[in-house]
Short mmCIF file of C-alpha atoms in Angstrom, two decimals:
data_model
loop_
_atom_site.label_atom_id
_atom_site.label_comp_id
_atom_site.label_asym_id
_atom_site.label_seq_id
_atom_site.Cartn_x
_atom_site.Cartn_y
_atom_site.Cartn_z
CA UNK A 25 114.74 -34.07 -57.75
CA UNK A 26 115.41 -36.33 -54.58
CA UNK A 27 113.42 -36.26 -51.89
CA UNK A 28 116.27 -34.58 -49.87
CA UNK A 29 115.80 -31.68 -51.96
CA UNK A 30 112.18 -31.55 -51.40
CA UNK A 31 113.03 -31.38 -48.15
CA UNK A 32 114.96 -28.59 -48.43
CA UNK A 33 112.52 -26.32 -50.37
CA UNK A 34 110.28 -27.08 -47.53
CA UNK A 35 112.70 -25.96 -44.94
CA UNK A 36 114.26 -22.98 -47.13
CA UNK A 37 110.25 -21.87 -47.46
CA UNK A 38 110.42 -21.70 -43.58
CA UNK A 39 113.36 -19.82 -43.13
CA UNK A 40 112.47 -17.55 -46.05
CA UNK A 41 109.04 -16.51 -44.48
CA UNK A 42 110.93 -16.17 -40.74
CA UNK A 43 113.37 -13.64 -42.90
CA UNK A 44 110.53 -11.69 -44.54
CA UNK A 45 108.93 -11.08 -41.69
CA UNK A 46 112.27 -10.09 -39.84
CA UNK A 47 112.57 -7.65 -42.83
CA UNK A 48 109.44 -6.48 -42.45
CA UNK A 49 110.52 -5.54 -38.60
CA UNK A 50 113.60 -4.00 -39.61
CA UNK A 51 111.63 -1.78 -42.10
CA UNK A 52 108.96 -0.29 -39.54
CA UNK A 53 111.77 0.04 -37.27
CA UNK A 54 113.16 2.32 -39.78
CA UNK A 55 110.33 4.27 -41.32
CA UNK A 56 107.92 4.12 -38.30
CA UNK A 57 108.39 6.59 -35.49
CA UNK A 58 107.77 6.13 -31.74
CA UNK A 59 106.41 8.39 -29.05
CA UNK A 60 106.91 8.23 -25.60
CA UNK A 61 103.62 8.30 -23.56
CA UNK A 62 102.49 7.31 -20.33
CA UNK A 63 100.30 3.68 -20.29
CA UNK A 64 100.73 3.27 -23.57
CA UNK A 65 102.21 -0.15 -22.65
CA UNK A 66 99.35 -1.12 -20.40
CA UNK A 67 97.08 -4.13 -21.81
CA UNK A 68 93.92 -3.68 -22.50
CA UNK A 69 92.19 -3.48 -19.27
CA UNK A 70 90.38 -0.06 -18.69
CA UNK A 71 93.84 2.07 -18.40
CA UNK A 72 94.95 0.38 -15.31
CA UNK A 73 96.98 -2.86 -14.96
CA UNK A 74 94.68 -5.45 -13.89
CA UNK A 75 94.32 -6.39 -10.46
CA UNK A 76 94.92 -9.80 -10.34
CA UNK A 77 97.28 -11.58 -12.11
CA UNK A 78 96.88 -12.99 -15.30
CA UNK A 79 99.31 -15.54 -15.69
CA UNK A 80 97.22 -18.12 -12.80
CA UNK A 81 96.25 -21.60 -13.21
CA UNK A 82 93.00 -21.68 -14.36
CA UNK A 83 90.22 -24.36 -14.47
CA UNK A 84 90.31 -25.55 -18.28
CA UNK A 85 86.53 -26.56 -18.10
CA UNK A 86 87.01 -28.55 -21.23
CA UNK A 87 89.96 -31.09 -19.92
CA UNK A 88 87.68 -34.24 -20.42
CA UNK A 89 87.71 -33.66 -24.39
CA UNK A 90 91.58 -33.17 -23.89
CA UNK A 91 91.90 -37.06 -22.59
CA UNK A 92 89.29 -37.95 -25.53
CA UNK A 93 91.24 -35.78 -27.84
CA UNK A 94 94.57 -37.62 -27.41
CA UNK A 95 92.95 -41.40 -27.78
CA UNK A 96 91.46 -40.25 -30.93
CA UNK A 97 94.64 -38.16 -32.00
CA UNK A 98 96.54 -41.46 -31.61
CA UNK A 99 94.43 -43.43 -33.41
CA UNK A 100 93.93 -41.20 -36.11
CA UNK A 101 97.86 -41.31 -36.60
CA UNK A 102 97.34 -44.59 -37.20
CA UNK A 103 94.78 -44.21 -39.80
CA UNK A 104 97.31 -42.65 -42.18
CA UNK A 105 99.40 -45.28 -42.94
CA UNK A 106 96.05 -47.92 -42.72
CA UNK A 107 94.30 -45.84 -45.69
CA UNK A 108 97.40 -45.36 -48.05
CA UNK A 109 97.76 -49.36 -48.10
CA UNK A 110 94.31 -50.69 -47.39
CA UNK A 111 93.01 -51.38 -50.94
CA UNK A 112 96.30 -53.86 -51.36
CA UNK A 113 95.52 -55.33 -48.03
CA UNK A 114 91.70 -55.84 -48.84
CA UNK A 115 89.30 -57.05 -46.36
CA UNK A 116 91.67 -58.26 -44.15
CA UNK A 117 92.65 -54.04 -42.81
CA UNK A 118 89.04 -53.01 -42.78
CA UNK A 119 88.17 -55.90 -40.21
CA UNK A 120 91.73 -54.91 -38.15
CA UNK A 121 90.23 -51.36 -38.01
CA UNK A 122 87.12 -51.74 -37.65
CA UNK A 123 87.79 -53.35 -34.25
CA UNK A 124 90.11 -50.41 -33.23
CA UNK A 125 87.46 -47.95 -34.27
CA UNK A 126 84.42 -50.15 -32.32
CA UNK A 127 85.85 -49.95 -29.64
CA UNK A 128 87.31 -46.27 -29.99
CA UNK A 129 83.75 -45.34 -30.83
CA UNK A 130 82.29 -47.33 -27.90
CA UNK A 131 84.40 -45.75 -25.90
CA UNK A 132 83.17 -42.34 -26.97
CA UNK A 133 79.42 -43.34 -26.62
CA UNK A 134 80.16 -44.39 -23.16
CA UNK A 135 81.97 -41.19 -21.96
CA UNK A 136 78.84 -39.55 -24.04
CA UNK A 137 76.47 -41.54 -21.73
CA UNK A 138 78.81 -40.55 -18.75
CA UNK A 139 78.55 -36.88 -19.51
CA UNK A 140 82.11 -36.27 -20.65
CA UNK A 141 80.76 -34.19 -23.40
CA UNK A 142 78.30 -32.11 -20.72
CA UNK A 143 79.47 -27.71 -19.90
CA UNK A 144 81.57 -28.15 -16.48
CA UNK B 15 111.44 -16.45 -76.18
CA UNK B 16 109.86 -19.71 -73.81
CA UNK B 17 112.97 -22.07 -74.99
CA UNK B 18 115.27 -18.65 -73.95
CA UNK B 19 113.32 -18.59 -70.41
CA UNK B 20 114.06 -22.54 -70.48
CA UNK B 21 117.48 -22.33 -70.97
CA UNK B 22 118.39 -19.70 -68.41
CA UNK B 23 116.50 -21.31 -66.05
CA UNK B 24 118.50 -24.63 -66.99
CA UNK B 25 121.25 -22.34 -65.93
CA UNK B 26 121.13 -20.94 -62.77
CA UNK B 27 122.67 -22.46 -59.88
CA UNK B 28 119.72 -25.24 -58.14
CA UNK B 29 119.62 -22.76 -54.98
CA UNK B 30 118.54 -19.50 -56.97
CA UNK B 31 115.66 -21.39 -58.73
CA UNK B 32 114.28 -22.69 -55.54
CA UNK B 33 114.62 -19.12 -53.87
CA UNK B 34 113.23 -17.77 -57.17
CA UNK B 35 109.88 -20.34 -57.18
CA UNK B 36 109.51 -19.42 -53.11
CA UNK B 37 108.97 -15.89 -53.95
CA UNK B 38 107.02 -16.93 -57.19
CA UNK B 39 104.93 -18.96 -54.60
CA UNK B 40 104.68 -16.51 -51.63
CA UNK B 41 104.15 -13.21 -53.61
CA UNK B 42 100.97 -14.09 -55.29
CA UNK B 43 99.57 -15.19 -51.64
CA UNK B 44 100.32 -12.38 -50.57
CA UNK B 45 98.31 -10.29 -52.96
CA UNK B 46 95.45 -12.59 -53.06
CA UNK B 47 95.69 -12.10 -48.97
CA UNK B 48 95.29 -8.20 -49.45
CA UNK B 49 92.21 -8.25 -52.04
CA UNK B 50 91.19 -10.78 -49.99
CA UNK B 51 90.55 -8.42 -47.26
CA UNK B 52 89.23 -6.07 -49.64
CA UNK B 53 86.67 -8.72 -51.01
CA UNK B 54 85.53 -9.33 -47.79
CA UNK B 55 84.67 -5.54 -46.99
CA UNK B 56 82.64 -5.35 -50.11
CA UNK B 57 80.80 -8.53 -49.97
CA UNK B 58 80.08 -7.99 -46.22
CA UNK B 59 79.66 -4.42 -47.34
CA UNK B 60 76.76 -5.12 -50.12
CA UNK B 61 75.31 -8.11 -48.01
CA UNK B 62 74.76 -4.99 -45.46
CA UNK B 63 73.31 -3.05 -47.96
CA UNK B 64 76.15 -0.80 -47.59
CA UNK B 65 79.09 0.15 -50.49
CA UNK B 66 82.10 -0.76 -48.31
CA UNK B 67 85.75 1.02 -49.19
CA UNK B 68 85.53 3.02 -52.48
CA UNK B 69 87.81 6.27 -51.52
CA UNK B 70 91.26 5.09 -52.12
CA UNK B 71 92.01 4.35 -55.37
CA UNK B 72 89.44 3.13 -58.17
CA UNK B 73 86.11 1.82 -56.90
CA UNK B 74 88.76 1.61 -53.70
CA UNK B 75 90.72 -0.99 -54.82
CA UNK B 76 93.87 0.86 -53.62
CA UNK B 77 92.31 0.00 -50.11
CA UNK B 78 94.20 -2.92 -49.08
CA UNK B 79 97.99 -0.69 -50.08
CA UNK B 80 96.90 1.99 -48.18
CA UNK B 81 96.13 -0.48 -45.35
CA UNK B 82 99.22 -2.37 -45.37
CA UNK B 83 101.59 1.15 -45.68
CA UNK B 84 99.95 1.85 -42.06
CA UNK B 85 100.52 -1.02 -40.39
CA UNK B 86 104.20 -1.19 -41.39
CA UNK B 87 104.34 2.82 -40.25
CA UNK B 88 102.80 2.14 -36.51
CA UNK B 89 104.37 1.06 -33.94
CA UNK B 90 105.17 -2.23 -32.78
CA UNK B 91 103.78 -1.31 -28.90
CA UNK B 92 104.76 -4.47 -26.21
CA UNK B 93 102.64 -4.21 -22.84
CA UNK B 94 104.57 -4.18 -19.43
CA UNK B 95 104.69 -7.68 -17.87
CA UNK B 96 104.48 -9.27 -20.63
CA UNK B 97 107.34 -12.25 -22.22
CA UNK B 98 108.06 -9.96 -24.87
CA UNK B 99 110.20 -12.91 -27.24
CA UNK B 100 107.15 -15.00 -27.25
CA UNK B 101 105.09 -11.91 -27.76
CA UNK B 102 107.54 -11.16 -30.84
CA UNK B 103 107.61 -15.00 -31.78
CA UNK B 104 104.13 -15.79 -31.79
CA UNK B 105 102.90 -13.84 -34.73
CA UNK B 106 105.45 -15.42 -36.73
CA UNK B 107 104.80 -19.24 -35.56
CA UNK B 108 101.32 -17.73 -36.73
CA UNK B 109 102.33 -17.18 -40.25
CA UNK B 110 105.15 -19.07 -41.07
CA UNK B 111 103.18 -22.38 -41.44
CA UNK B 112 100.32 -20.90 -43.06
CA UNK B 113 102.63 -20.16 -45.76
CA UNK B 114 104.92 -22.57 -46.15
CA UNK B 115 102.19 -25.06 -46.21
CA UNK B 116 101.87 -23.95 -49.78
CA UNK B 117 104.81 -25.72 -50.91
CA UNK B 118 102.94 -28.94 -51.52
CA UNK B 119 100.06 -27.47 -53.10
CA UNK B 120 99.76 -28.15 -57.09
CA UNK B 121 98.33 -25.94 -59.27
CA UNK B 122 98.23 -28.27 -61.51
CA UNK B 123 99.56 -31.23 -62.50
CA UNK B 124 103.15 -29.32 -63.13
CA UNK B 125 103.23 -26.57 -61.19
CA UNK B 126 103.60 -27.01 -57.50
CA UNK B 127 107.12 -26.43 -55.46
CA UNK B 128 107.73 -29.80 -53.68
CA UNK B 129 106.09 -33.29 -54.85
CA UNK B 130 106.17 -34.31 -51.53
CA UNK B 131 105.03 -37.98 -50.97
CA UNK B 132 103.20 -37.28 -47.80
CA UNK B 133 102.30 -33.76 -48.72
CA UNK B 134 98.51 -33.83 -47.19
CA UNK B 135 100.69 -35.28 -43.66
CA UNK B 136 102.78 -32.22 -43.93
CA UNK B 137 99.81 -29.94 -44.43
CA UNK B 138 98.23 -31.63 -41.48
CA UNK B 139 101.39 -31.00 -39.71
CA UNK B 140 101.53 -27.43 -40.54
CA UNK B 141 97.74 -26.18 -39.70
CA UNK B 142 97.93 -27.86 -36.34
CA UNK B 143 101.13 -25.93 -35.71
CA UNK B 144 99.51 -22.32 -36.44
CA UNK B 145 97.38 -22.89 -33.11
CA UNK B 146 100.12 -22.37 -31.39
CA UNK B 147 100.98 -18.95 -32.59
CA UNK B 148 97.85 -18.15 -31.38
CA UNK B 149 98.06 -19.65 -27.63
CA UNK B 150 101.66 -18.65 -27.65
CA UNK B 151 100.44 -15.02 -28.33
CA UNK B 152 97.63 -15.29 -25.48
CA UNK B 153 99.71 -16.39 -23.04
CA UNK B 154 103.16 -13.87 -23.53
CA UNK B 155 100.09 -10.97 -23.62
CA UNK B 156 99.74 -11.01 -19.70
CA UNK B 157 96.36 -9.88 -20.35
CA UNK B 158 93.30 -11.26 -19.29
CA UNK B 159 91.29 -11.05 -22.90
CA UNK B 160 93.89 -12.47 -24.29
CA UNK B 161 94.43 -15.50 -21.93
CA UNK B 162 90.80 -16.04 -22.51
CA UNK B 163 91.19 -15.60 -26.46
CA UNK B 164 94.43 -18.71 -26.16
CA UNK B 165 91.94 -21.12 -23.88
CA UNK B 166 89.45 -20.88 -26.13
CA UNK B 167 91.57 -21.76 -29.17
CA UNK B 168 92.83 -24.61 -27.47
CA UNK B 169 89.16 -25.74 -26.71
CA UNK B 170 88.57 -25.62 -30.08
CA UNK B 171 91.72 -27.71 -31.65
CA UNK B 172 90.56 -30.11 -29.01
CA UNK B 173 86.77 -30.56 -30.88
CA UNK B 174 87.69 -30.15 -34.42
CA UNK B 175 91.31 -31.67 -35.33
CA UNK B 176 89.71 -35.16 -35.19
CA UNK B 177 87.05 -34.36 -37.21
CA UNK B 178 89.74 -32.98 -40.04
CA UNK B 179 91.67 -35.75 -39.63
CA UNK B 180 88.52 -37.87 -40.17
CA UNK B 181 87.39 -36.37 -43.10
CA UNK B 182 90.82 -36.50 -44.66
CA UNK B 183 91.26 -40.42 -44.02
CA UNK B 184 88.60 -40.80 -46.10
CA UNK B 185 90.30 -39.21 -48.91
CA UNK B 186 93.40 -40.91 -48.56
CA UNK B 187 91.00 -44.17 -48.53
CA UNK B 188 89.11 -42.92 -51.78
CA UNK B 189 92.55 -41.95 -53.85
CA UNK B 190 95.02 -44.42 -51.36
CA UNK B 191 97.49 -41.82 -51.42
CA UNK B 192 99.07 -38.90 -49.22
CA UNK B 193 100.11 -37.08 -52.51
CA UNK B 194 97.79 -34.27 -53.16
CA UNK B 195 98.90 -34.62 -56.82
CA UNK B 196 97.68 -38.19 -57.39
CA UNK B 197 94.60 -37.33 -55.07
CA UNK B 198 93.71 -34.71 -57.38
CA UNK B 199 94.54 -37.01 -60.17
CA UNK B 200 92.12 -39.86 -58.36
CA UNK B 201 89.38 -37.43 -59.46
CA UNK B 202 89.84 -37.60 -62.88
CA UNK B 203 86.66 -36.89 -64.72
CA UNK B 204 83.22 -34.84 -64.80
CA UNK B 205 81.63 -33.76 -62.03
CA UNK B 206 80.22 -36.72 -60.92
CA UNK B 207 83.78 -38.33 -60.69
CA UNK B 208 85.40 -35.93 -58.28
CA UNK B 209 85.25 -37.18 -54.20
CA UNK B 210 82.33 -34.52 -53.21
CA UNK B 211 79.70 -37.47 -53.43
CA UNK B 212 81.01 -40.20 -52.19
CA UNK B 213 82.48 -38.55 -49.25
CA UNK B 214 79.35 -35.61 -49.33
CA UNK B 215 79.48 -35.62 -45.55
CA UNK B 216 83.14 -35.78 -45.06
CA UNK B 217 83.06 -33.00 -47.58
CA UNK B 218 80.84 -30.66 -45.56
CA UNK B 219 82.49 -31.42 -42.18
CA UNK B 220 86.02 -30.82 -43.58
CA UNK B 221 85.46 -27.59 -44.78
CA UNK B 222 83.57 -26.81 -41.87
CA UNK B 223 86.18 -27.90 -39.58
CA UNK B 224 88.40 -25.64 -41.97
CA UNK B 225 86.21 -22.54 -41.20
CA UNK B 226 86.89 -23.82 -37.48
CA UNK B 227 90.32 -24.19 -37.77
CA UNK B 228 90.45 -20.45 -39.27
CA UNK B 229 88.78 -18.90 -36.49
CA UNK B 230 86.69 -17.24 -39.11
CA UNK B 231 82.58 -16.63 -38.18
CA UNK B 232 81.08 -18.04 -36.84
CA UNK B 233 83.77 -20.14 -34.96
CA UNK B 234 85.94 -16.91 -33.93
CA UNK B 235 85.34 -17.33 -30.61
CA UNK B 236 89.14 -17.10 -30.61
CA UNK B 237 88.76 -13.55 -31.16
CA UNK B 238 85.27 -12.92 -30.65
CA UNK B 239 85.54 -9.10 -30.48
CA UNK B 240 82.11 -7.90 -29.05
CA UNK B 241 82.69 -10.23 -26.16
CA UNK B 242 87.31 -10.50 -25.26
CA UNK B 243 87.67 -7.50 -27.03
CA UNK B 244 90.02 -8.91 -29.81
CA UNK B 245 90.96 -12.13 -27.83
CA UNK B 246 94.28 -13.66 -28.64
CA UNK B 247 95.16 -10.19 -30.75
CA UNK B 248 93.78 -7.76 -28.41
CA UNK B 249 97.77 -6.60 -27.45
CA UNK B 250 99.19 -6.43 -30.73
CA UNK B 251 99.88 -3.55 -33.11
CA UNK B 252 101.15 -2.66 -36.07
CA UNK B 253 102.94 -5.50 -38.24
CA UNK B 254 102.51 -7.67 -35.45
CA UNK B 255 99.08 -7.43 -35.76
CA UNK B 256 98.90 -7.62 -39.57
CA UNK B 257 100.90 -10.53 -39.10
CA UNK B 258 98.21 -12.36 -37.96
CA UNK B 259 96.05 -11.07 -40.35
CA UNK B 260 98.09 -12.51 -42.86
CA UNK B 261 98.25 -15.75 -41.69
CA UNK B 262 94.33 -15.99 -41.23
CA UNK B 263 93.49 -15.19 -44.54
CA UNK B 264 96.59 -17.13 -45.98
CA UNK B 265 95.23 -20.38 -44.13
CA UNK B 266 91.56 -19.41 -45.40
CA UNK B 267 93.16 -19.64 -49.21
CA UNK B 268 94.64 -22.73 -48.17
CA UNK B 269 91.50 -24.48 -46.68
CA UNK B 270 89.49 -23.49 -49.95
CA UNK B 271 92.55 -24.62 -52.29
CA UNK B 272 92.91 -28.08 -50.28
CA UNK B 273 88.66 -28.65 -50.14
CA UNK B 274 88.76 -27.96 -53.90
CA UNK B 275 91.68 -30.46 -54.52
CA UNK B 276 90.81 -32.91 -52.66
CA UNK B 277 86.85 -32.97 -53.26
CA UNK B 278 85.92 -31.12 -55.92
CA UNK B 279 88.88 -32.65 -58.64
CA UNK B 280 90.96 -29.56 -58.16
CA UNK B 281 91.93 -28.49 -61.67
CA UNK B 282 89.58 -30.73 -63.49
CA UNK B 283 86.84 -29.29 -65.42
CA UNK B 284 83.27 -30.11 -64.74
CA UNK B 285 82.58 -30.62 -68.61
CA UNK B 286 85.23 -32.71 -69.76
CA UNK B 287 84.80 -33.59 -73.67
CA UNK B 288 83.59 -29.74 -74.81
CA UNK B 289 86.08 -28.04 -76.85
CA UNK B 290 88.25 -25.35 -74.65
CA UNK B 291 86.49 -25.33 -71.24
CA UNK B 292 86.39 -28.88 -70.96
CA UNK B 293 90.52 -29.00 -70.88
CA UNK B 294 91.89 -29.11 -67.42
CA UNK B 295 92.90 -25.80 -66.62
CA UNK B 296 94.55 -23.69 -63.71
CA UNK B 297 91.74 -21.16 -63.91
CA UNK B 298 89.13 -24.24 -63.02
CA UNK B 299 90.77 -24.57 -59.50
CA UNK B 300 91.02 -21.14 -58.81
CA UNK B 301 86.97 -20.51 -59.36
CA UNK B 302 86.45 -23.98 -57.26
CA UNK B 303 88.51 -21.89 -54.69
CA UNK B 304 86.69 -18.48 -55.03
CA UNK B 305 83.55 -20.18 -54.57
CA UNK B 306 84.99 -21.79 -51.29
CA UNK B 307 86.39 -18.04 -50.27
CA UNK B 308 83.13 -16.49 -51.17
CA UNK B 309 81.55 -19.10 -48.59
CA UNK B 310 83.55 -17.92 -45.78
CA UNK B 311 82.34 -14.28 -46.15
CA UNK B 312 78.75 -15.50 -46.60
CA UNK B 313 78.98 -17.45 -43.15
CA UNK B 314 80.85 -14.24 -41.34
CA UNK B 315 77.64 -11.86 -42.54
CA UNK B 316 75.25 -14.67 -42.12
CA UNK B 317 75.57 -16.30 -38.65
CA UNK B 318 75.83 -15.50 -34.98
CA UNK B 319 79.02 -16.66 -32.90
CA UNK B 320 78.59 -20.25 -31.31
CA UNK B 321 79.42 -20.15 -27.60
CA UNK B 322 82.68 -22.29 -27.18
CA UNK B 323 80.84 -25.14 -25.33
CA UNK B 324 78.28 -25.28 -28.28
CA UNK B 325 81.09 -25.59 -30.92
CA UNK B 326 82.49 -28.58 -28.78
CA UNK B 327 79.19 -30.52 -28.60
CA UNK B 328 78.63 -29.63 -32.48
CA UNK B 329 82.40 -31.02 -32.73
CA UNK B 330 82.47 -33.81 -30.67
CA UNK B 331 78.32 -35.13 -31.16
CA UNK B 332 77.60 -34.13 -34.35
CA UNK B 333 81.26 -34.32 -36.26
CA UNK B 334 83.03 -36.92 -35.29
CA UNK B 335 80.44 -39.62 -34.82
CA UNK B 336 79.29 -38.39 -38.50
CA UNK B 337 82.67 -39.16 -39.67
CA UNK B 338 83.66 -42.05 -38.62
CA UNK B 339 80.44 -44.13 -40.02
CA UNK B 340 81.13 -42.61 -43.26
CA UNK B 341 84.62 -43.84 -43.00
CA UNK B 342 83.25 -47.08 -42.81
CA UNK B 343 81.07 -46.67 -45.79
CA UNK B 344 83.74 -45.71 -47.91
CA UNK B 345 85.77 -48.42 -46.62
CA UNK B 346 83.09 -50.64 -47.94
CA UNK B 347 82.60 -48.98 -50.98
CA UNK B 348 86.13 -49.22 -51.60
CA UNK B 349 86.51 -53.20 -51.05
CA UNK B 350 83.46 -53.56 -53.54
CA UNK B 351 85.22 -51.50 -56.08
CA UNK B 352 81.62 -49.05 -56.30
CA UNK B 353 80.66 -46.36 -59.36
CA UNK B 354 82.84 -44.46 -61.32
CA UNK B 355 85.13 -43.71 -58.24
CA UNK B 356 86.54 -46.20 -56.33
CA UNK B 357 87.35 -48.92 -59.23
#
């Protein structure tokens, strides 16, 4: 099989699961029944709708890990490729990447040092 | 009657056998998803010192039919104020990837759907896109539990994707490929040939990571019902809701099938060179995963929920410092060629 096929199961295997559970819809739609009730809609907050709004911006205590999370996303996209070829390439990729990771890793110990990694 | 089978198979038209080896695929998940649940009632159950389900059905084992024929019968309920397409589309992004990440898996070294070339990239691909479901569900809720439930599964991608990723690098070093088929086929060998000791810590942080990733105990903070009620799930109901079921316990199959390909020589046998259970076999993977699945229920009755900020530190000072000096071990170990693995 070519790898356009592959492919293709991959992306039928998608749209097959997206059907099933569009079936599955359809089928409680049909056998289920439904009641009309007061507040049965309301979320989960007591029996009244909340007093503030939900949908705020909100303080995401965590956003130094975010920036650290995308460096080491990056580089770990990079990786991939690096481990699939580096026994061909020899010693020759371990020194190229073991620069990127010093520093990457310096760069963590720092921020570590800094308190990136302390509760906000 | 097997040269019959061959032959009509020979003969159907390409796009009916690849519709007919999806549902071969997704069916059995979908069973092993229900006893699943089941398992996990009486294991948890007998840990407790309790029976668990045993009404419906033999020794209850009708349990997880019974369950399902609810959940299709309630009703779908959508809360005011909230985006009700993303509310309907985010139990679906939850499930869809957790089961069509199957596609690359091998059973062994025939049976699998796709021979993808970068099939551990595409499984990579696929787990990181089931978070969303999750913060997509959080966020269309326009509740507050809920909004809580989505941050806190988006603090924890942020600690423990790097550490995956890690851990599977080294892999991809070990067997120098992204095919789980010739990873598995890196291992080839007795139990002392397969990936778990070379790479013993990238082992145990992977499949800790994959506990992670599943929100499963005790990283559900996610859901974390004694403290956001239900979390990311508190608003859902009926299928919805066993929609996300579904796709937790169909990623927590494929985190124990993927740990015991790639580290524990996936359908290798331990005692190669014995007559019958030294042959390769099917059944070997599937008690590498059990023991894997059987781990996940231990943890859930065993430990205590980490607070989020804990699971970051443990992520991000622990993990992924442990990982990435391995990584150059095993780079090392590679470039001199070491044991019965890496030559």
């Amino acid at each position: 099989m070519g790898m356009l096929q592959q492919y293709g199961i991959l992306f039928g295997l998608i749209i097959g699961v997206i059907g099933f559970v569009l079936s599955l819809f359809a089928l409680n739609r049909a056998i289920g029944k439904s009641r009309i009730e007061l507040a049965k809609d309301v979320p989960a907050t007591a029996g009244k709708l909340s007093r503030d709004p939900v949908w705020v911006r909100y303080h995401a205590r965590y956003y130094g890990y975010a920036l650290l999370f995308l460096a080491f996303d990056m580089e770990m996209a990079y990786m991939y490729p690096w481990a699939v070829v580096y026994k061909e390439v020899g010693i020759v990729a371990l020194l190229d990447m073991g620069v990127f990771l010093l520093i990457l890793f310096l760069g963590l110990l720092y921020g570590w040092s800094q308190g990136a990694f302390r509760r906000q | 009657m097997l040269e019959l089978i061959l032959t009509t198979w020979d003969a159907l038209p390409e796009i009916l056998q690849i519709v007919l080896k999806i549902v071969v695929i997704v069916v059995p998940i979908m069973l092993s998803v229900a006893y699943l649940t089941l398992a996990e009632r009486k294991v948890i159950g007998y840990i407790q010192v309790r029976i668990g389900p045993n009404r419906v059905g033999p020794k209850g084992l009708l349990q997880p039919i019974a369950d399902g024929l609810k959940l299709l019968m309630k009703e779908i309920i959508i809360p005011t104020n909230s985006n009700r397409y993303l509310f309907i589309a985010a139990p679906i992004i939850a499930l869809a990837p957790a089961l069509a990440a199957w596609a690359v898996i091998p059973f062994n070294a025939e049976l699998l759907l796709s021979d993808l070339d970068a099939g551990l990239l595409y499984i990579l691909a696929l787990t990181s896109f089931g978070v969303y479901g999750i913060i997509i569900a959080g966020w269309a809720s326009n509740s507050k539990y809920a909004f809580l439930g989505a941050l806190r599964s988006a603090a924890q991608v942020v600690s423990y994707e790097i550490a995956m990723g890690f851990a599977l690098v080294g892999v991809l070093l070990a067997a120098h490929s992204l095919n789980i088929r010739d990873i598995v086929e890196a291992q080839a060998g007795g139990v002392f040939h397969w990936f778990w000791l070379p790479l013993l810590p990238l082992f145990v942080v992977y499949f800790l990571a994959g506990v992670a990733e599943t929100n499963r105990a005790p990283f559900d903070v996610a859901e974390g019902e004694s403290e956001i009620v239900a979390g990311f799930h508190v608003e859902y109901s009926g299928m919805c809701f066993a929609l996300f079921f579904l796709a937790e316990y169909a990623n927590m199959i494929l985190i124990a099938a993927l740990t015991a390909l790639m580290f524990l020589g996936g359908w290798y046998s331990p005692f190669p060179g014995l007559p019958v259970i030294g042959e390769p076999s099917i059944i070997w993977l599937f008690a590498k995963m059990s023991v894997f699945l059987f781990l996940f229920l231990w943890f859930r009755a065993t430990f205590p929920r980490y607070r989020y900020d804990q699971i970051m530190r443990l992520g991000w000072k622990v993990f992924i410092p442990v990982t990435i000096v391995w990584l150059l071990v095993v780079a090392v170990a590679v470039l001199a060629e070491l044991g019965p693995w890496f030559d």
